[in-house]
Amino acid sequence: MDPQIKKTVLRQFTYGLYVVTARSGAEAGLMTANWIAQASFEPPLLTLAAEAGSHTRGLIEASGSFAINVLGAEQRELAGQLGRTFAKHPAKTEAAAWRPGPETGSPLLESALGWVECRVVNSLTAGDHVVYLAEVVEAGAQREGRPLTLAEAGFRYAG
Ligand SMILES: Cc1cc2nc3c(=O)[nH]c(=O)nc-3n(C[C@H](O)[C@H](O)[C@H](O)COP(=O)(O)O)c2cc1C
C-alpha cells in the first residue's frame, strides 16, 4: 500500500466537528473530535474513537458516559482551543460555559447547536485510539444554525 495515497484518500472522508465532554466528580474533560458516527437507529447507538492517552477518555472510563456537543459553523476558534491537549492546556476546560447534563452529568456547552448524552455499552482498543459504542440516553436542541465541519474549519484529523 502507498502510504501517501492511503493518507490522501482517508483525508477525503468528510466529517462534522464536535466537542466530546465527560465528567467524574469535580473533574471535567472537553475535547474536539470528528471520529464520531451513528451505528444504530433502534436502540440509538453512536461510535466515538478517543485517543488512548487523552484526559477526556480517562473520564469516559471513570464515568461510563459522555456527551457530544454539536458546534455551529461560527465556532471554529472554540474547536481549535478544545483541540489542544489538557496536558499542555489544563485551563481549556474553562474555554466555554457549560452545565451538567440531566442524565449523565456530562458537560453540555451553553453555546452548542445541540447535544446528546451517551452511556457506554461497549469498547475496544483500536490501535492508538479506543472505540466506544454508546447509547444515546438524552438529547437537547438549543439553537438553529449550520453545523461546523472539519473541512470548513480547515483542520485535519485523519490519514
Ligand atoms: C480538528 C481536530 C479533530 C480531533 N479529533 C479527535 C477525535 O476524533 N478523537 C480524539 O480522541 N481526539 C481528537 N482530537 C484531539 C483532541 O481534541 C485532544 O487534543 C486530545 O484528544 C487530547 O484530549 P484531552 O485534552 O482530553 O487530553 C482532535 C483534535 C483536532 C484539532
PDB file of C-alpha atoms and ligand atoms in Angstrom:
ATOM      1  CA  MET A   1       0.000   0.000   0.000  1.00  0.00           C
ATOM      2  CA  ASP A   2       1.276   3.506  -0.870  1.00  0.00           C
ATOM      3  CA  PRO A   3       1.192   5.454   2.438  1.00  0.00           C
ATOM      4  CA  GLN A   4       0.727   8.794   0.643  1.00  0.00           C
ATOM      5  CA  ILE A   5      -2.278   7.516  -1.339  1.00  0.00           C
ATOM      6  CA  LYS A   6      -3.691   5.987   1.892  1.00  0.00           C
ATOM      7  CA  LYS A   7      -3.374   9.371   3.632  1.00  0.00           C
ATOM      8  CA  THR A   8      -4.818  11.293   0.652  1.00  0.00           C
ATOM      9  CA  VAL A   9      -7.883   9.082   0.432  1.00  0.00           C
ATOM     10  CA  LEU A  10      -8.507   8.908   4.201  1.00  0.00           C
ATOM     11  CA  ARG A  11      -8.416  12.705   4.208  1.00  0.00           C
ATOM     12  CA  GLN A  12     -11.150  12.747   1.536  1.00  0.00           C
ATOM     13  CA  PHE A  13     -13.596  11.301   4.116  1.00  0.00           C
ATOM     14  CA  THR A  14     -15.877  14.110   5.337  1.00  0.00           C
ATOM     15  CA  TYR A  15     -16.643  14.795   8.993  1.00  0.00           C
ATOM     16  CA  GLY A  16     -18.523  17.106  11.303  1.00  0.00           C
ATOM     17  CA  LEU A  17     -16.646  18.696  14.209  1.00  0.00           C
ATOM     18  CA  TYR A  18     -17.969  18.211  17.764  1.00  0.00           C
ATOM     19  CA  VAL A  19     -16.978  18.705  21.390  1.00  0.00           C
ATOM     20  CA  VAL A  20     -16.926  15.474  23.389  1.00  0.00           C
ATOM     21  CA  THR A  21     -17.245  16.004  27.131  1.00  0.00           C
ATOM     22  CA  ALA A  22     -17.098  13.814  30.221  1.00  0.00           C
ATOM     23  CA  ARG A  23     -17.111  14.365  33.980  1.00  0.00           C
ATOM     24  CA  SER A  24     -16.160  12.327  37.024  1.00  0.00           C
ATOM     25  CA  GLY A  25     -16.770  14.046  40.349  1.00  0.00           C
ATOM     26  CA  ALA A  26     -15.368  17.570  40.147  1.00  0.00           C
ATOM     27  CA  GLU A  27     -13.142  16.757  37.168  1.00  0.00           C
ATOM     28  CA  ALA A  28     -14.353  17.672  33.672  1.00  0.00           C
ATOM     29  CA  GLY A  29     -12.920  16.989  30.222  1.00  0.00           C
ATOM     30  CA  LEU A  30     -13.730  18.778  26.959  1.00  0.00           C
ATOM     31  CA  MET A  31     -12.130  17.798  23.645  1.00  0.00           C
ATOM     32  CA  THR A  32     -12.707  18.474  19.970  1.00  0.00           C
ATOM     33  CA  ALA A  33     -13.468  15.315  17.968  1.00  0.00           C
ATOM     34  CA  ASN A  34     -14.540  14.275  14.471  1.00  0.00           C
ATOM     35  CA  TRP A  35     -14.262  10.455  14.626  1.00  0.00           C
ATOM     36  CA  ILE A  36     -17.936  10.041  15.564  1.00  0.00           C
ATOM     37  CA  ALA A  37     -20.714   8.179  13.696  1.00  0.00           C
ATOM     38  CA  GLN A  38     -24.213   6.794  14.291  1.00  0.00           C
ATOM     39  CA  ALA A  39     -24.213   2.999  14.373  1.00  0.00           C
ATOM     40  CA  SER A  40     -27.848   2.020  15.046  1.00  0.00           C
ATOM     41  CA  PHE A  41     -31.361   3.515  14.808  1.00  0.00           C
ATOM     42  CA  GLU A  42     -33.012   1.343  17.468  1.00  0.00           C
ATOM     43  CA  PRO A  43     -31.557   1.444  20.038  1.00  0.00           C
ATOM     44  CA  PRO A  44     -29.905   4.802  19.140  1.00  0.00           C
ATOM     45  CA  LEU A  45     -26.165   3.981  19.220  1.00  0.00           C
ATOM     46  CA  LEU A  46     -23.110   6.039  18.327  1.00  0.00           C
ATOM     47  CA  THR A  47     -19.407   5.268  17.964  1.00  0.00           C
ATOM     48  CA  LEU A  48     -16.580   7.519  19.141  1.00  0.00           C
ATOM     49  CA  ALA A  49     -12.838   6.918  18.645  1.00  0.00           C
ATOM     50  CA  ALA A  50     -10.904   8.552  21.503  1.00  0.00           C
ATOM     51  CA  GLU A  51      -7.117   8.918  21.816  1.00  0.00           C
ATOM     52  CA  ALA A  52      -5.827   6.261  24.199  1.00  0.00           C
ATOM     53  CA  GLY A  53      -3.926   8.769  26.351  1.00  0.00           C
ATOM     54  CA  SER A  54      -6.439  11.607  26.459  1.00  0.00           C
ATOM     55  CA  HIS A  55      -7.623  13.155  29.715  1.00  0.00           C
ATOM     56  CA  THR A  56     -11.225  13.176  28.499  1.00  0.00           C
ATOM     57  CA  ARG A  57     -11.046   9.457  27.699  1.00  0.00           C
ATOM     58  CA  GLY A  58      -9.925   8.783  31.270  1.00  0.00           C
ATOM     59  CA  LEU A  59     -13.110  10.496  32.452  1.00  0.00           C
ATOM     60  CA  ILE A  60     -15.222   8.486  29.992  1.00  0.00           C
ATOM     61  CA  GLU A  61     -13.731   5.342  31.518  1.00  0.00           C
ATOM     62  CA  ALA A  62     -14.361   6.580  35.085  1.00  0.00           C
ATOM     63  CA  SER A  63     -17.964   7.696  34.468  1.00  0.00           C
ATOM     64  CA  GLY A  64     -19.070   5.248  31.776  1.00  0.00           C
ATOM     65  CA  SER A  65     -20.644   8.139  29.897  1.00  0.00           C
ATOM     66  CA  PHE A  66     -20.009  11.205  27.741  1.00  0.00           C
ATOM     67  CA  ALA A  67     -21.808  13.906  25.796  1.00  0.00           C
ATOM     68  CA  ILE A  68     -21.433  15.068  22.208  1.00  0.00           C
ATOM     69  CA  ASN A  69     -21.982  18.796  21.589  1.00  0.00           C
ATOM     70  CA  VAL A  70     -22.662  19.938  18.015  1.00  0.00           C
ATOM     71  CA  LEU A  71     -20.739  23.124  17.184  1.00  0.00           C
ATOM     72  CA  GLY A  72     -22.057  25.876  14.904  1.00  0.00           C
ATOM     73  CA  ALA A  73     -20.135  26.938  11.784  1.00  0.00           C
ATOM     74  CA  GLU A  74     -19.027  30.130  13.586  1.00  0.00           C
ATOM     75  CA  GLN A  75     -17.345  28.189  16.441  1.00  0.00           C
ATOM     76  CA  ARG A  76     -14.096  27.318  14.656  1.00  0.00           C
ATOM     77  CA  GLU A  77     -11.999  29.133  17.272  1.00  0.00           C
ATOM     78  CA  LEU A  78     -13.511  27.144  20.142  1.00  0.00           C
ATOM     79  CA  ALA A  79     -12.897  23.923  18.187  1.00  0.00           C
ATOM     80  CA  GLY A  80      -9.251  24.953  17.910  1.00  0.00           C
ATOM     81  CA  GLN A  81      -8.963  25.726  21.638  1.00  0.00           C
ATOM     82  CA  LEU A  82     -10.530  22.424  22.705  1.00  0.00           C
ATOM     83  CA  GLY A  83      -8.417  20.540  20.161  1.00  0.00           C
ATOM     84  CA  ARG A  84      -5.329  21.215  22.192  1.00  0.00           C
ATOM     85  CA  THR A  85      -4.357  18.760  24.911  1.00  0.00           C
ATOM     86  CA  PHE A  86      -5.377  19.107  28.557  1.00  0.00           C
ATOM     87  CA  ALA A  87      -1.850  18.062  29.488  1.00  0.00           C
ATOM     88  CA  LYS A  88      -0.447  21.240  27.912  1.00  0.00           C
ATOM     89  CA  HIS A  89      -3.518  23.470  28.363  1.00  0.00           C
ATOM     90  CA  PRO A  90      -5.380  22.456  31.579  1.00  0.00           C
ATOM     91  CA  ALA A  91      -7.323  25.750  31.515  1.00  0.00           C
ATOM     92  CA  LYS A  92      -9.088  24.646  28.322  1.00  0.00           C
ATOM     93  CA  THR A  93     -11.946  23.227  30.400  1.00  0.00           C
ATOM     94  CA  GLU A  94     -12.878  26.854  31.164  1.00  0.00           C
ATOM     95  CA  ALA A  95     -12.887  27.828  27.468  1.00  0.00           C
ATOM     96  CA  ALA A  96     -16.686  27.556  27.235  1.00  0.00           C
ATOM     97  CA  ALA A  97     -19.667  27.856  29.592  1.00  0.00           C
ATOM     98  CA  TRP A  98     -21.329  24.502  30.365  1.00  0.00           C
ATOM     99  CA  ARG A  99     -23.826  22.851  32.698  1.00  0.00           C
ATOM    100  CA  PRO A 100     -24.063  19.223  33.823  1.00  0.00           C
ATOM    101  CA  GLY A 101     -26.328  17.013  31.707  1.00  0.00           C
ATOM    102  CA  PRO A 102     -29.551  15.742  33.320  1.00  0.00           C
ATOM    103  CA  GLU A 103     -28.852  12.048  32.659  1.00  0.00           C
ATOM    104  CA  THR A 104     -25.070  11.618  32.928  1.00  0.00           C
ATOM    105  CA  GLY A 105     -23.769  14.887  34.386  1.00  0.00           C
ATOM    106  CA  SER A 106     -21.515  15.258  31.333  1.00  0.00           C
ATOM    107  CA  PRO A 107     -20.799  18.926  30.443  1.00  0.00           C
ATOM    108  CA  LEU A 108     -23.286  20.435  27.949  1.00  0.00           C
ATOM    109  CA  LEU A 109     -21.993  23.559  26.194  1.00  0.00           C
ATOM    110  CA  GLU A 110     -24.382  26.519  26.511  1.00  0.00           C
ATOM    111  CA  SER A 111     -23.313  27.717  23.019  1.00  0.00           C
ATOM    112  CA  ALA A 112     -23.761  24.401  21.132  1.00  0.00           C
ATOM    113  CA  LEU A 113     -26.448  23.945  18.481  1.00  0.00           C
ATOM    114  CA  GLY A 114     -27.491  20.752  20.264  1.00  0.00           C
ATOM    115  CA  TRP A 115     -26.177  17.814  22.282  1.00  0.00           C
ATOM    116  CA  VAL A 116     -26.679  14.162  23.101  1.00  0.00           C
ATOM    117  CA  GLU A 117     -25.803  12.345  26.323  1.00  0.00           C
ATOM    118  CA  CYS A 118     -24.465   8.810  25.895  1.00  0.00           C
ATOM    119  CA  ARG A 119     -23.870   5.765  28.107  1.00  0.00           C
ATOM    120  CA  VAL A 120     -21.042   3.436  27.055  1.00  0.00           C
ATOM    121  CA  VAL A 121     -22.291  -0.075  26.202  1.00  0.00           C
ATOM    122  CA  ASN A 122     -19.056  -1.483  24.770  1.00  0.00           C
ATOM    123  CA  SER A 123     -15.494  -0.525  23.859  1.00  0.00           C
ATOM    124  CA  LEU A 124     -12.461  -1.946  22.080  1.00  0.00           C
ATOM    125  CA  THR A 125      -8.847  -0.936  21.587  1.00  0.00           C
ATOM    126  CA  ALA A 126      -8.270   0.363  18.054  1.00  0.00           C
ATOM    127  CA  GLY A 127      -4.531   0.972  17.677  1.00  0.00           C
ATOM    128  CA  ASP A 128      -3.717   4.371  19.219  1.00  0.00           C
ATOM    129  CA  HIS A 129      -7.402   5.012  19.993  1.00  0.00           C
ATOM    130  CA  VAL A 130     -10.246   3.284  21.851  1.00  0.00           C
ATOM    131  CA  VAL A 131     -13.599   2.915  20.058  1.00  0.00           C
ATOM    132  CA  TYR A 132     -16.668   3.390  22.252  1.00  0.00           C
ATOM    133  CA  LEU A 133     -20.125   2.126  21.343  1.00  0.00           C
ATOM    134  CA  ALA A 134     -22.595   4.204  23.328  1.00  0.00           C
ATOM    135  CA  GLU A 135     -26.369   4.544  23.648  1.00  0.00           C
ATOM    136  CA  VAL A 136     -27.990   7.967  23.376  1.00  0.00           C
ATOM    137  CA  VAL A 137     -29.938   8.467  26.618  1.00  0.00           C
ATOM    138  CA  GLU A 138     -30.871  12.162  26.333  1.00  0.00           C
ATOM    139  CA  ALA A 139     -30.787  14.911  23.690  1.00  0.00           C
ATOM    140  CA  GLY A 140     -31.301  18.681  23.543  1.00  0.00           C
ATOM    141  CA  ALA A 141     -31.686  21.116  20.633  1.00  0.00           C
ATOM    142  CA  GLN A 142     -30.584  24.602  21.747  1.00  0.00           C
ATOM    143  CA  ARG A 143     -30.494  26.917  18.704  1.00  0.00           C
ATOM    144  CA  GLU A 144     -30.764  27.000  14.915  1.00  0.00           C
ATOM    145  CA  GLY A 145     -27.572  27.086  12.854  1.00  0.00           C
ATOM    146  CA  ARG A 146     -25.296  25.331  10.352  1.00  0.00           C
ATOM    147  CA  PRO A 147     -23.085  22.643  11.955  1.00  0.00           C
ATOM    148  CA  LEU A 148     -19.309  23.095  11.786  1.00  0.00           C
ATOM    149  CA  THR A 149     -17.431  20.654   9.543  1.00  0.00           C
ATOM    150  CA  LEU A 150     -13.778  19.600   9.699  1.00  0.00           C
ATOM    151  CA  ALA A 151     -13.247  20.813   6.105  1.00  0.00           C
ATOM    152  CA  GLU A 152     -14.819  24.231   6.790  1.00  0.00           C
ATOM    153  CA  ALA A 153     -12.752  24.633   9.961  1.00  0.00           C
ATOM    154  CA  GLY A 154      -9.656  23.885   7.889  1.00  0.00           C
ATOM    155  CA  PHE A 155      -8.339  21.398  10.453  1.00  0.00           C
ATOM    156  CA  ARG A 156      -7.053  17.863   9.825  1.00  0.00           C
ATOM    157  CA  TYR A 157      -7.566  14.719  11.882  1.00  0.00           C
ATOM    158  CA  ALA A 158      -7.279  11.707   9.575  1.00  0.00           C
ATOM    159  CA  GLY A 159      -4.768   9.997   7.335  1.00  0.00           C
TER     160      GLY A 159
HETATM  161  C1  LIG B   1      -9.691  19.021  14.362  1.00  0.00           C
HETATM  162  C2  LIG B   1      -9.406  18.036  15.467  1.00  0.00           C
HETATM  163  C3  LIG B   1     -10.073  16.823  15.496  1.00  0.00           C
HETATM  164  C4  LIG B   1      -9.824  15.907  16.529  1.00  0.00           C
HETATM  165  N1  LIG B   1     -10.490  14.707  16.521  1.00  0.00           N
HETATM  166  C5  LIG B   1     -10.285  13.845  17.551  1.00  0.00           C
HETATM  167  C6  LIG B   1     -11.020  12.606  17.619  1.00  0.00           C
HETATM  168  O1  LIG B   1     -11.858  12.301  16.758  1.00  0.00           O
HETATM  169  N2  LIG B   1     -10.776  11.782  18.683  1.00  0.00           N
HETATM  170  C7  LIG B   1      -9.843  12.117  19.670  1.00  0.00           C
HETATM  171  O2  LIG B   1      -9.664  11.360  20.615  1.00  0.00           O
HETATM  172  N3  LIG B   1      -9.139  13.282  19.622  1.00  0.00           N
HETATM  173  C8  LIG B   1      -9.353  14.136  18.602  1.00  0.00           C
HETATM  174  N4  LIG B   1      -8.653  15.303  18.560  1.00  0.00           N
HETATM  175  C9  LIG B   1      -7.665  15.579  19.643  1.00  0.00           C
HETATM  176  C10 LIG B   1      -8.414  16.070  20.890  1.00  0.00           C
HETATM  177  O3  LIG B   1      -9.155  17.195  20.612  1.00  0.00           O
HETATM  178  C11 LIG B   1      -7.458  16.359  22.056  1.00  0.00           C
HETATM  179  O4  LIG B   1      -6.467  17.196  21.713  1.00  0.00           O
HETATM  180  C12 LIG B   1      -6.796  15.131  22.567  1.00  0.00           C
HETATM  181  O5  LIG B   1      -7.653  14.045  22.433  1.00  0.00           O
HETATM  182  C13 LIG B   1      -6.422  15.284  23.990  1.00  0.00           C
HETATM  183  O6  LIG B   1      -7.577  15.356  24.751  1.00  0.00           O
HETATM  184  P1  LIG B   1      -7.533  15.818  26.286  1.00  0.00           P
HETATM  185  O7  LIG B   1      -7.393  17.280  26.260  1.00  0.00           O
HETATM  186  O8  LIG B   1      -8.806  15.347  26.871  1.00  0.00           O
HETATM  187  O9  LIG B   1      -6.347  15.132  26.912  1.00  0.00           O
HETATM  188  C14 LIG B   1      -8.886  16.237  17.536  1.00  0.00           C
HETATM  189  C15 LIG B   1      -8.211  17.469  17.522  1.00  0.00           C
HETATM  190  C16 LIG B   1      -8.478  18.371  16.497  1.00  0.00           C
HETATM  191  C17 LIG B   1      -7.761  19.700  16.484  1.00  0.00           C
END
